[in-house]
Short mmCIF file of C-alpha atoms and ligand atoms in Angstrom, two decimals:
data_model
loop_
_atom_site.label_atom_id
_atom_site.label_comp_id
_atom_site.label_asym_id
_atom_site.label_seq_id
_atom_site.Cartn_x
_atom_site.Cartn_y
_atom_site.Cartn_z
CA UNK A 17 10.97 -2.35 22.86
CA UNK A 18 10.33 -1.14 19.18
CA UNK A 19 7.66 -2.26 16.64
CA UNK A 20 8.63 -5.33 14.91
CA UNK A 21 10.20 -5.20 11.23
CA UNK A 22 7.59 -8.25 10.59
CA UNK A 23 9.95 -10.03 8.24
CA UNK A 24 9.75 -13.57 8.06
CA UNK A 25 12.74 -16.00 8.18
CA UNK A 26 14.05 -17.95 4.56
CA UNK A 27 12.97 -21.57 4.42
CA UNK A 28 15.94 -23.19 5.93
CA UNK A 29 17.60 -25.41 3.23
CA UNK A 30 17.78 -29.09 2.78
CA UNK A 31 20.31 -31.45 0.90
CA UNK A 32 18.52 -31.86 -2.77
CA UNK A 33 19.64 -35.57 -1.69
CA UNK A 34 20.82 -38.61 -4.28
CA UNK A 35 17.33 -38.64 -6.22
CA UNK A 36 18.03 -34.62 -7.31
CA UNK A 37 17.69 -36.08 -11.11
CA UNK A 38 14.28 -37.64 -10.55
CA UNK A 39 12.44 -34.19 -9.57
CA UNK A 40 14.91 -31.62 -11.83
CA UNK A 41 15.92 -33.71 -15.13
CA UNK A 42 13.28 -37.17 -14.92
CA UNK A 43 13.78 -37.82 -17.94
CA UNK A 44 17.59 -38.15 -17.78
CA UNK A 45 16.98 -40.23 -15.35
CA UNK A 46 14.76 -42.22 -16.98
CA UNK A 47 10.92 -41.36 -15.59
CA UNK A 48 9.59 -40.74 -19.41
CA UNK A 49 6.64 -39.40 -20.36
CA UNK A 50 5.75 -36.77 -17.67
CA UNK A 51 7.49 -33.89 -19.61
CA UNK A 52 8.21 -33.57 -22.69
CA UNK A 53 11.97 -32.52 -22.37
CA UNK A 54 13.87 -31.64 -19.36
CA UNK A 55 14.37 -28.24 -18.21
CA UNK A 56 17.04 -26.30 -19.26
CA UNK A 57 18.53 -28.87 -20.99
CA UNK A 58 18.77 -26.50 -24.18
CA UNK A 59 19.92 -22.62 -23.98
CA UNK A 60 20.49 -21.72 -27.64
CA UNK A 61 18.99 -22.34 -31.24
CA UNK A 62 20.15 -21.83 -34.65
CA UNK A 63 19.24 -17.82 -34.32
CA UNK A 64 21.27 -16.97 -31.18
CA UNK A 65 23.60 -14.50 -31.08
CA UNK A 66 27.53 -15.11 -30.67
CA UNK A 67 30.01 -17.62 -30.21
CA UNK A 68 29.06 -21.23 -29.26
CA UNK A 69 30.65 -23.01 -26.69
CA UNK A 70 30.60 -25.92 -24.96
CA UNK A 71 31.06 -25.04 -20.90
CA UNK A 72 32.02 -29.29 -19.51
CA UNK A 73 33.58 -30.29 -16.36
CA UNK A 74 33.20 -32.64 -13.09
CA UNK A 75 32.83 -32.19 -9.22
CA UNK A 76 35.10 -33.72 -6.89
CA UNK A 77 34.90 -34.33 -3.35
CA UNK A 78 37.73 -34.02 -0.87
CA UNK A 79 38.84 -37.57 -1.83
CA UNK A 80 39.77 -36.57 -5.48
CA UNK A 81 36.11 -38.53 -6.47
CA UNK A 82 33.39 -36.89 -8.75
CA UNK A 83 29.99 -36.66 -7.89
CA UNK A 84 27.70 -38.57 -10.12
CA UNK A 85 24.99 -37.58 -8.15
CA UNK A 86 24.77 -33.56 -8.35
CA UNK A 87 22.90 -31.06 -10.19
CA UNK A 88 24.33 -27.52 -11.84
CA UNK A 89 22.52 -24.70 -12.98
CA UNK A 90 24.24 -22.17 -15.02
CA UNK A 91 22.71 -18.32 -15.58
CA UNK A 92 25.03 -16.11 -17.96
CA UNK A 93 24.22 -12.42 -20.03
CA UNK A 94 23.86 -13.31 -23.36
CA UNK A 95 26.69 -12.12 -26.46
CA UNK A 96 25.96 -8.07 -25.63
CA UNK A 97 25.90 -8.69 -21.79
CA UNK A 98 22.24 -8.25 -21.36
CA UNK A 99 20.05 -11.27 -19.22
CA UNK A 100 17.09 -12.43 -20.66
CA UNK A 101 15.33 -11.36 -17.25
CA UNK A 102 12.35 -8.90 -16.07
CA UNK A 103 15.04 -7.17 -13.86
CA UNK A 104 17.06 -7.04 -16.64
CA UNK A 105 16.35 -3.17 -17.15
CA UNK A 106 19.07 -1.96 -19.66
CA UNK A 107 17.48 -3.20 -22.83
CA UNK A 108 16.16 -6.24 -24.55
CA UNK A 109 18.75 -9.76 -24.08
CA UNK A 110 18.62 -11.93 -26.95
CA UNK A 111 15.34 -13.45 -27.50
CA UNK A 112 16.80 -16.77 -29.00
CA UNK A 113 19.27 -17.34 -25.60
CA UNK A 114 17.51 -18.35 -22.54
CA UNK A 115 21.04 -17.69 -20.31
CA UNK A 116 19.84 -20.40 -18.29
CA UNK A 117 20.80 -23.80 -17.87
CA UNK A 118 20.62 -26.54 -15.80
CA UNK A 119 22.56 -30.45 -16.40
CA UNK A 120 23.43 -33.63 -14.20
CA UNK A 121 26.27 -34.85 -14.14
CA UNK A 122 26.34 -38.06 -15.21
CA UNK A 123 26.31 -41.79 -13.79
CA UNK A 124 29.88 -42.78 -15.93
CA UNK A 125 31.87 -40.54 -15.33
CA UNK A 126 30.05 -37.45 -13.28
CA UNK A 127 30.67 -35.09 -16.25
CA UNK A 128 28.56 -31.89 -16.60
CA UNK A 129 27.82 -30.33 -20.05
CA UNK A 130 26.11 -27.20 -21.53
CA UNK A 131 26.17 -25.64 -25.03
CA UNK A 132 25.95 -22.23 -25.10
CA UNK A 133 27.64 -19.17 -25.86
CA UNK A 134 30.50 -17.19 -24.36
CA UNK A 135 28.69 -14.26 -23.04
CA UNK A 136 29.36 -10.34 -23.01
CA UNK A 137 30.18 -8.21 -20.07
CA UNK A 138 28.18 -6.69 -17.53
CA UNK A 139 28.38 -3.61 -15.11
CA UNK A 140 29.56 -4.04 -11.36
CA UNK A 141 27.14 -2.42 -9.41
CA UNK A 142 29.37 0.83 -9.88
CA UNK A 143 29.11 0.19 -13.26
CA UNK A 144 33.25 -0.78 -14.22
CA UNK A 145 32.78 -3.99 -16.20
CA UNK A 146 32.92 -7.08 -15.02
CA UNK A 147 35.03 -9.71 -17.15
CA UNK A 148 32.82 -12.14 -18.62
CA UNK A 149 31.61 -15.13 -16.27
CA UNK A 150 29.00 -17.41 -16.06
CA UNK A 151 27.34 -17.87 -12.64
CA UNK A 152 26.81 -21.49 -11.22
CA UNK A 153 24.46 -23.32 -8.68
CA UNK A 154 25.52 -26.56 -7.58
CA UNK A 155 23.41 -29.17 -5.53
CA UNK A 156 23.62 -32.85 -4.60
CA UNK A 157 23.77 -35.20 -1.74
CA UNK A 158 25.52 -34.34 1.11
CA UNK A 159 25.59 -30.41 0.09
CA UNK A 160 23.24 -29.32 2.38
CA UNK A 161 22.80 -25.46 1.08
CA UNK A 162 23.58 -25.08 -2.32
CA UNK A 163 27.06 -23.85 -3.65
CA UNK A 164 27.11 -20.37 -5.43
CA UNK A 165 30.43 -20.15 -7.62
CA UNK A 166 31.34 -18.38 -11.04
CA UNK A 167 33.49 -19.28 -14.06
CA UNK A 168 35.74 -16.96 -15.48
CA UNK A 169 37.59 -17.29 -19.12
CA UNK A 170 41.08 -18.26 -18.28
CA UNK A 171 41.83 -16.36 -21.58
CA UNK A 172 40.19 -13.45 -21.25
CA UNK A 173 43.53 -12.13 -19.22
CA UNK A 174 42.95 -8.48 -19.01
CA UNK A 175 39.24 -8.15 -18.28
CA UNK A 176 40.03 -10.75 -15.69
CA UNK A 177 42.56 -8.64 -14.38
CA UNK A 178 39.96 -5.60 -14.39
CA UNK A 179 37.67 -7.79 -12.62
CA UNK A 180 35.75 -5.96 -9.11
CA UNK A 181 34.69 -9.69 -8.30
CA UNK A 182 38.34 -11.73 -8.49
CA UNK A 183 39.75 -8.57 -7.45
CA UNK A 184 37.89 -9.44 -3.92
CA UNK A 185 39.18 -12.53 -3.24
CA UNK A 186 42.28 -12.04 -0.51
CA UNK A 187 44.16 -15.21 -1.26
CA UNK A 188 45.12 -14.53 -4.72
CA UNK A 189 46.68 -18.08 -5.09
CA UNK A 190 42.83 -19.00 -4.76
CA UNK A 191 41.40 -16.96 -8.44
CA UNK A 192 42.81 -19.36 -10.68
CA UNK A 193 40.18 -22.32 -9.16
CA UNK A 194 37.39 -19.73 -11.18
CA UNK A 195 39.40 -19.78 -14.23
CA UNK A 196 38.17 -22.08 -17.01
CA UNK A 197 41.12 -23.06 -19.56
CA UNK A 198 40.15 -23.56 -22.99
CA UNK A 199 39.30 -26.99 -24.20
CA UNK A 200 38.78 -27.47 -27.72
CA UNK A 201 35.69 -25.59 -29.07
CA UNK A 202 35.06 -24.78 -24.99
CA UNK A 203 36.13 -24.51 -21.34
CA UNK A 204 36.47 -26.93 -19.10
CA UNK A 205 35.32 -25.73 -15.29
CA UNK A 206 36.45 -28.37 -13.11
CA UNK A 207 35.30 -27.50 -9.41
CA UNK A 208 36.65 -28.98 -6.04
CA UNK A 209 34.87 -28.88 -2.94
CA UNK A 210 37.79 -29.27 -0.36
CA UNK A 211 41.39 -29.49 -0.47
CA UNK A 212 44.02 -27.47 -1.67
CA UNK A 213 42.24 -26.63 -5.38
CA UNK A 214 38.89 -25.90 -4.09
CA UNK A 215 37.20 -23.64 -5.51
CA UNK A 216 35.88 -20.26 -4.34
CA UNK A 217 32.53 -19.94 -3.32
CA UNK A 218 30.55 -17.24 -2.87
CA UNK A 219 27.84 -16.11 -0.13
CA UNK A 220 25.80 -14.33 -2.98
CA UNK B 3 8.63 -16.07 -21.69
CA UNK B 4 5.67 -14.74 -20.25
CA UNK B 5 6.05 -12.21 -18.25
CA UNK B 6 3.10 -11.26 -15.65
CA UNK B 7 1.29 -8.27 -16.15
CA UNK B 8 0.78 -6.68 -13.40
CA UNK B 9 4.12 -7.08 -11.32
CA UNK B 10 6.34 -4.76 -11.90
CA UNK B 11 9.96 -6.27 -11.92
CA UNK B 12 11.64 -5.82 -8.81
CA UNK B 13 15.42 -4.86 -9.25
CA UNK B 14 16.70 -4.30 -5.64
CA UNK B 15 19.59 -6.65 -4.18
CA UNK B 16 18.56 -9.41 -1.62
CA UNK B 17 19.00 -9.62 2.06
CA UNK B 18 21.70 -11.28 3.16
CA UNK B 19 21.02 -14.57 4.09
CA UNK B 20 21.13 -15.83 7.64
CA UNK B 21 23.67 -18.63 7.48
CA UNK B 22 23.07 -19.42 10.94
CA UNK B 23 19.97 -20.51 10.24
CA UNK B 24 20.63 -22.54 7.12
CA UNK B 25 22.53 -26.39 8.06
CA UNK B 26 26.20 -25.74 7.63
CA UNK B 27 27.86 -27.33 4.93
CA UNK B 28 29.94 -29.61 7.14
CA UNK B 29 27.31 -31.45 9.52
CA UNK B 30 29.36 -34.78 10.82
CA UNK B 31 25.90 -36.66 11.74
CA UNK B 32 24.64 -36.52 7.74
CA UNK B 33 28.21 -38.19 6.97
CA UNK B 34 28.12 -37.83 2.96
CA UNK B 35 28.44 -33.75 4.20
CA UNK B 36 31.68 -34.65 5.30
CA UNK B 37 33.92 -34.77 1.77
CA UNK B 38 31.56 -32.40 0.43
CA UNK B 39 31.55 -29.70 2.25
CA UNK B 40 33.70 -26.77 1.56
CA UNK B 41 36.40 -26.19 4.30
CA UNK B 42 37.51 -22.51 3.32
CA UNK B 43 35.45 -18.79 4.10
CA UNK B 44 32.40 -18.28 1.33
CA UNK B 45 33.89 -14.59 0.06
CA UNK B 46 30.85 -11.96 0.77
CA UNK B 47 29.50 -10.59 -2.77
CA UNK B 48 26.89 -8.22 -2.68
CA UNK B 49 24.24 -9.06 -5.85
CA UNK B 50 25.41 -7.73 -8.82
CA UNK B 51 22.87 -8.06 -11.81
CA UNK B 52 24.28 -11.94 -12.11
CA UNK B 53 22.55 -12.44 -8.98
CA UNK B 54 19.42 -10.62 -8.92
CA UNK B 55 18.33 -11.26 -12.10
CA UNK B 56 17.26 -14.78 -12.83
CA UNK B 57 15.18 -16.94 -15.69
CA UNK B 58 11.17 -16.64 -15.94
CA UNK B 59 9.24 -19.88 -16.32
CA UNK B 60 5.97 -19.05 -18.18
CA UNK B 61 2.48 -21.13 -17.23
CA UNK B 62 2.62 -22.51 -20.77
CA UNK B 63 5.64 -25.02 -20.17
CA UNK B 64 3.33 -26.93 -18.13
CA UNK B 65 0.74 -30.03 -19.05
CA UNK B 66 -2.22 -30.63 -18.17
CA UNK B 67 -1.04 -33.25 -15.01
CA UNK B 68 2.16 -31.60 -14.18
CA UNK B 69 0.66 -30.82 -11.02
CA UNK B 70 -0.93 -34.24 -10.12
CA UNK B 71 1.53 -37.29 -9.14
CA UNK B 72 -1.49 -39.71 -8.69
CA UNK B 73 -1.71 -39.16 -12.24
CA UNK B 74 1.09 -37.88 -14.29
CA UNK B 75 3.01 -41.12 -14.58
CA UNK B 76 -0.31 -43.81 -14.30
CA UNK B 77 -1.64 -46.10 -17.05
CA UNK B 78 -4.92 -44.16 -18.48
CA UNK B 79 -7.87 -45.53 -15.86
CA UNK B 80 -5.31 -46.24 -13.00
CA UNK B 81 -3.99 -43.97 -10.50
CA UNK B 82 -1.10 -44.15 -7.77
CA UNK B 83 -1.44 -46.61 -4.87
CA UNK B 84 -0.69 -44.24 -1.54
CA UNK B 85 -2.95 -41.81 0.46
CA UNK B 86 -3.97 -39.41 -1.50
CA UNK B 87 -3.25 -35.68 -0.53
CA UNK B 88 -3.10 -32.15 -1.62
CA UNK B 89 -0.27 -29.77 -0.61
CA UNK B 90 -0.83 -25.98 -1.07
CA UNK B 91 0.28 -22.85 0.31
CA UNK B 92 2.30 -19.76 -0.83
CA UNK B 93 5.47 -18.63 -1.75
CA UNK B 94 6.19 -15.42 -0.16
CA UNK B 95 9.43 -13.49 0.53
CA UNK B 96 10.72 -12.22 3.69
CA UNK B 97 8.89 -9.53 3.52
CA UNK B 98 5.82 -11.53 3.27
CA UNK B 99 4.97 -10.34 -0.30
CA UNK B 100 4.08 -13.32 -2.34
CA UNK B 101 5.67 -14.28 -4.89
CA UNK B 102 4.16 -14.59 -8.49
CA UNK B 103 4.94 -16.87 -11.52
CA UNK B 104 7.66 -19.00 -9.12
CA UNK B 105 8.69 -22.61 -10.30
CA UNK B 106 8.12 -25.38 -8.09
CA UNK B 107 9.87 -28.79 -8.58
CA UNK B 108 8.88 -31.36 -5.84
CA UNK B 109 10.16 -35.45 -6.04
CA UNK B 110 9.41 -37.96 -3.58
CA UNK B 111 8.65 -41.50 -2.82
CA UNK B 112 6.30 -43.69 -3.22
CA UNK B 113 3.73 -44.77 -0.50
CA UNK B 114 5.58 -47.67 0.51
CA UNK B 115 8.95 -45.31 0.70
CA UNK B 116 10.85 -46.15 -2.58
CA UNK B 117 12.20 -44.22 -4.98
CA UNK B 118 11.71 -44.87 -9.19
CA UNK B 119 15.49 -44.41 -9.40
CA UNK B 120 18.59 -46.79 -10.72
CA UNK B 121 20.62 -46.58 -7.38
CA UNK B 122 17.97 -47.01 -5.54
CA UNK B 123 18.67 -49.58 -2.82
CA UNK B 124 15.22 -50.33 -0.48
CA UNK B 125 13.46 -53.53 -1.13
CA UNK B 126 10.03 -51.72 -0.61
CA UNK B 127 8.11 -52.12 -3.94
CA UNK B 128 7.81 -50.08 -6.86
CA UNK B 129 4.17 -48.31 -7.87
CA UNK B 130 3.94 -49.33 -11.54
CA UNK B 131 1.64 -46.03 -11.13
CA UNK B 132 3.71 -43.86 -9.62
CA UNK B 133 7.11 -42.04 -10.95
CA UNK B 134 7.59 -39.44 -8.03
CA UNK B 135 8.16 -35.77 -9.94
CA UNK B 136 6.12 -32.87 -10.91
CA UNK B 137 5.58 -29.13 -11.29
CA UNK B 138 3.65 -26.48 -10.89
CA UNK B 139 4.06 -22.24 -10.98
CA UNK B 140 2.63 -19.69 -8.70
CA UNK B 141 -0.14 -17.83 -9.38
CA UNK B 142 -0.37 -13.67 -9.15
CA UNK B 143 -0.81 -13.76 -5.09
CA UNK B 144 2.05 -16.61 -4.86
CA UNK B 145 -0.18 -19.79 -4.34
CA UNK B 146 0.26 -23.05 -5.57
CA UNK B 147 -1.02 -26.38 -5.25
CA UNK B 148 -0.76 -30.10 -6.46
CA UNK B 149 -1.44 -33.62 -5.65
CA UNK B 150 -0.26 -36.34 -4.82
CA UNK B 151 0.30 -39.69 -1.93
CA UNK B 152 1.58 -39.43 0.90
CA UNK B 153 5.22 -40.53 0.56
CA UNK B 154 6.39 -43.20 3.04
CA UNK B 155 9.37 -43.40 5.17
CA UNK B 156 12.83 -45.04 4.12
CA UNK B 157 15.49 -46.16 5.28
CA UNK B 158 19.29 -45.15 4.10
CA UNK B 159 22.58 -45.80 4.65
CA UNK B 160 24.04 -43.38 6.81
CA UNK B 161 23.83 -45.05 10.66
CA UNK B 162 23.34 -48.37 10.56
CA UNK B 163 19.18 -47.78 11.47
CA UNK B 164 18.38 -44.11 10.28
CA UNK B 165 15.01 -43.41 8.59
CA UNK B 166 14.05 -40.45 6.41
CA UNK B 167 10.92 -38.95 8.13
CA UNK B 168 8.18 -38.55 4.98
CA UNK B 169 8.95 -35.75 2.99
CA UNK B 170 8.63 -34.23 -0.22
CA UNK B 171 11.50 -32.14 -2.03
CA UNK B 172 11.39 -28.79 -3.18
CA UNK B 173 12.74 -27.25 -5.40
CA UNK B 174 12.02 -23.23 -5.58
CA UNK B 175 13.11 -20.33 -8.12
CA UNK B 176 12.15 -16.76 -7.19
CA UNK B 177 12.35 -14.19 -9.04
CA UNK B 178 16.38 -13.76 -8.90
CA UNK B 179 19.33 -16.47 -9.03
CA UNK B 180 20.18 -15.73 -5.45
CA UNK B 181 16.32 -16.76 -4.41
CA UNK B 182 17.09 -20.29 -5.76
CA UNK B 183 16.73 -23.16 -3.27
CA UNK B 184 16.30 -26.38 -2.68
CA UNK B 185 14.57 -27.77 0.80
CA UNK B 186 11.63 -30.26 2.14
CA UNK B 187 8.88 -30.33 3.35
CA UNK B 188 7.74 -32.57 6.31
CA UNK B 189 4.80 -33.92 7.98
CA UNK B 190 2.97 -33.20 10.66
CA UNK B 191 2.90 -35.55 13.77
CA UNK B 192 5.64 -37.57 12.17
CA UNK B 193 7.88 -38.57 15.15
CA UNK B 194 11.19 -39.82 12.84
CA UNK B 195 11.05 -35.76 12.16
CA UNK B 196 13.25 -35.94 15.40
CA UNK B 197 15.18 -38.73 15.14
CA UNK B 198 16.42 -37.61 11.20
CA UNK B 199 20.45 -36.91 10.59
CA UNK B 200 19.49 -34.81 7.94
CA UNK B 201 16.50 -32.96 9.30
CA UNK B 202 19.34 -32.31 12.17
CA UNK B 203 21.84 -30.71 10.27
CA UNK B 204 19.19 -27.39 10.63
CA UNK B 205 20.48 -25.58 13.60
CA UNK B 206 17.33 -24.53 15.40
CA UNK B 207 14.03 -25.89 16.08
CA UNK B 208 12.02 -22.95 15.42
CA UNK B 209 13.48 -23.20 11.47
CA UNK B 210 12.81 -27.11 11.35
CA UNK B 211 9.27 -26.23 12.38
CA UNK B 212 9.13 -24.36 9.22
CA UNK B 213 9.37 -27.19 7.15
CA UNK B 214 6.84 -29.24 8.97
CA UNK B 215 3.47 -29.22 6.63
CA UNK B 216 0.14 -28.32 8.95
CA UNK B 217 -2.95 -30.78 8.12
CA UNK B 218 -5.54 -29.14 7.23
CA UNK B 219 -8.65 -30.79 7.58
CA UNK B 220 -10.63 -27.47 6.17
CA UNK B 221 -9.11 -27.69 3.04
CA UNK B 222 -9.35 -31.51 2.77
CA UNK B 223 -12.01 -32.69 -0.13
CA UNK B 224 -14.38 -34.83 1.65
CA UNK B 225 -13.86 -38.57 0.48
CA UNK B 226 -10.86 -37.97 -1.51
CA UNK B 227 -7.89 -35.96 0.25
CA UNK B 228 -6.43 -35.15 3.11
CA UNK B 229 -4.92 -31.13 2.86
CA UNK B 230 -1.32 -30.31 3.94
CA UNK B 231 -0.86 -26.65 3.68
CA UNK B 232 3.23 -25.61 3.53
CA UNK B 233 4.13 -21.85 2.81
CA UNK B 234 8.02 -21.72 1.43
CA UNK B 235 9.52 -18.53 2.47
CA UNK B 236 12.38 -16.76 -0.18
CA UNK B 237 14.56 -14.11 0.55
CA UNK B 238 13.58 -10.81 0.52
CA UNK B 239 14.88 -7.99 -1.69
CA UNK B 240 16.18 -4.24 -1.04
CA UNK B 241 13.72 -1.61 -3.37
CA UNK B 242 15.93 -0.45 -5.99
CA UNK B 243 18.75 -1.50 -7.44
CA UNK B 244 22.33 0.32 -7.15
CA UNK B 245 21.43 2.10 -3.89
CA UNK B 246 24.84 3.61 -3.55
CA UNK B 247 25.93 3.43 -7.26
CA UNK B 248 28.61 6.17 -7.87
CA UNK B 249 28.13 9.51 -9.47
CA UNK B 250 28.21 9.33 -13.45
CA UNK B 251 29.05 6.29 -13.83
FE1 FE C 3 14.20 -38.20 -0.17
#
């Protein structure tokens, strides 16, 4: 026998089930008046640093069908690579960029959206860069702990190439499922749960 | 953002997390898990700073009845129909540190079980009083609390005859993207607790227990509310950050 370490377990997870918009964006989905604007519904403003994009895309199931029912948060380094965060401990990110954002995906057509911008590049934890990538959360019925992914810039071919993150993932025929193509003024990150396109996940 | 003044940021990487205890992804008795659950390996990615550093949600994004669903979506004068409770406790991490300035986001039912939402298919009534969200942020030792009715059972289509025990959802950020999670919280003595698909796609009983709200009748206000007390445990973090970060670079 040995002392115990006296850590406590995680809260096991629970499906954020089909009502996810009700508790995260109410007024998207229509319960007015108890906040004045959804969360993270807006990440820049006129002052913030670099270049805007639009990030859109949809979630489909193993049957090829989007989810109109899910949630996705975003988190991204702002134009420099810094995070607007208190553990962010290499300097100050831009003050006018929360790097944060969160978005339904909606009852036509199960499309996700988010303006912001394309963001710098940050230090592996052995400090070599990482290509620039935006980090995703998604939840929604029937996902019963939610998926950790990240989107890469399908044109940013040589830091991708650099990349200590893509450069882990075995199946190589698999990194192009994290590559977002561009799409007009953005990049379209479609993501597949099963089948032969899904998309990598990550146990972050 | 506001950022709290006397915690020090913490920068370390998290544990890993115990997927074992966590419901799988594909869980046959919750059948929408079925085409939604990933079939391949998650890849292993120790937290870079994308992971372990995450938004802050300062105190002054909230009203005045964020915290009160009897309240935040009633006429002025009129209040939601339902037993009326108050659920506290703490966020802490797995080391049992609590954890400041966290955002909770919580949606339920109303007291007859239905939901203010367009796909909603129950036939139990609307609460013209009652819209079902709200919000509320630690304080320095981790503790929260808000208030609200009990939300009533419902039934869904899954099984022909399966009914959601009551429950409330959560919705939890930490202090790092990694910490973020979504879960529920149960009730007490509720027997459909055992009878739930989706309560049953979590492995063991000792981490359904966590989940299950204790009444407290210490805490209850005389006359009023009844107390449910529900701690929300997030995962713990390493001390510093790059532990075994390379020389000069
Ligand atoms: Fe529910």
């Amino acid at each position: 026998m040995a002392q115990p370490l006296g850590r406590l377990k995680e809260s096991a997870s629970q499906t954020a089930g089909p009502y996810v918009h009700i508790g995260l964006t109410p007024n998207f989905a229509e319960i007015e008046g108890v906040y004045e604007a959804d969360l993270g519904i807006s990440m820049v403003n006129d002052k913030t640093r670099g270049e805007r994009i639009t990030v859109t895309g949809q979630i489909f199931d193993g049957s090829g069908t989007a989810l109109k029912d899910a949630m996705v948060e975003i988190w991204q380094a702002d134009a420099e690579g810094l995070y607007n965060s208190p553990a962010e401990m290499r300097g100050s990110a831009d003050p006018n960029f929360t790097g944060w954002g969160r978005s339904p995906t909606n009852m036509q057509d199960g499309e996700f959206r988010f303006e912001t911008i394309k963001p710098g590049r940050v230090p592996f934890r052995d400090g070599r860069l990482m290509a620039p990538h935006i980090t995703f959360w998604i939840v929604a019925r029937g996902i019963n702990l939610g998926l950790s992914t990240r989107m890469y810039f399908a044109d940013e071919e040589a830091a991708n190439a650099e990349d200590p993150v893509l450069a882990r993932i075995e199946h190589r025929v698999r990194v192009p499922t994290l590559l977002a193509p561009r799409d007009g003024n953005g990049y379209r990150f479609d993501i597949h749960l099963q089948g032969d396109k899904e998309t990598v996940f990550f146990d972050i | 953002m506001s950022v709290l003044s006397n915690s020090k940021p913490e920068t370390g990487s998290f544990f890993q997390r115990d997927l074992g205890w966590h419901p799988p992804a594909f869980a046959p008795q919750y059948k929408t898990s079925v085409l939604r659950a990933p079939q391949k390996a998650l890849i292993s990615l120790d937290n870079t700073l994308s992971e372990i550093t995450g938004p802050v949600f300062g105190h002054n994004i909230l009203g005045e009845f964020d915290n009160d669903l009897i309240h935040n979506f009633a006429k002025p004068g009129e209040s939601a129909i339902g037993p009326r409770i108050i659920v506290y406790g703490r966020v802490l991490d797995e080391r049992g540190k609590g954890v400041a300035g966290a955002l909770l986001e919580f949606w339920q039912a109303n007291a007859g079980g239905r939901y203010r939402h367009r796909k909603e298919g129950y036939i139990a009534p609307l609460d013209p009083n009652f819209g079902g969200c709200g919000r509320t942020i630690t304080d320095e030792e981790g503790n929260y609390s808000f208030r609200t009715i009990l939300p009533g059972p419902y039934p869904w289509p899954n099984r022909v005859n399966d009914w959601r025990p009551s429950h409330i959802h959560f919705s939890i950020f930490g202090h790092g993207f990694a910490q973020r999670l979504i879960t529920q919280m149960y009730f007490e003595g509720d027997p459909l607790i055992w009878k739930c698909p989706i309560v049953d796609t979590i492995p063991g009983r000792e981490a359904i227990e966590g989940l299950v709200a204790a009444l407290d009748m210490e805490a209850t206000l005389p006359m009023d509310a009844r107390a449910y007390k529900f701690d929300i445990v997030l995962r713990g973090r390493r001390s510093t950050m790059f532990e075994n970060r390379l020389e000069g670079s």
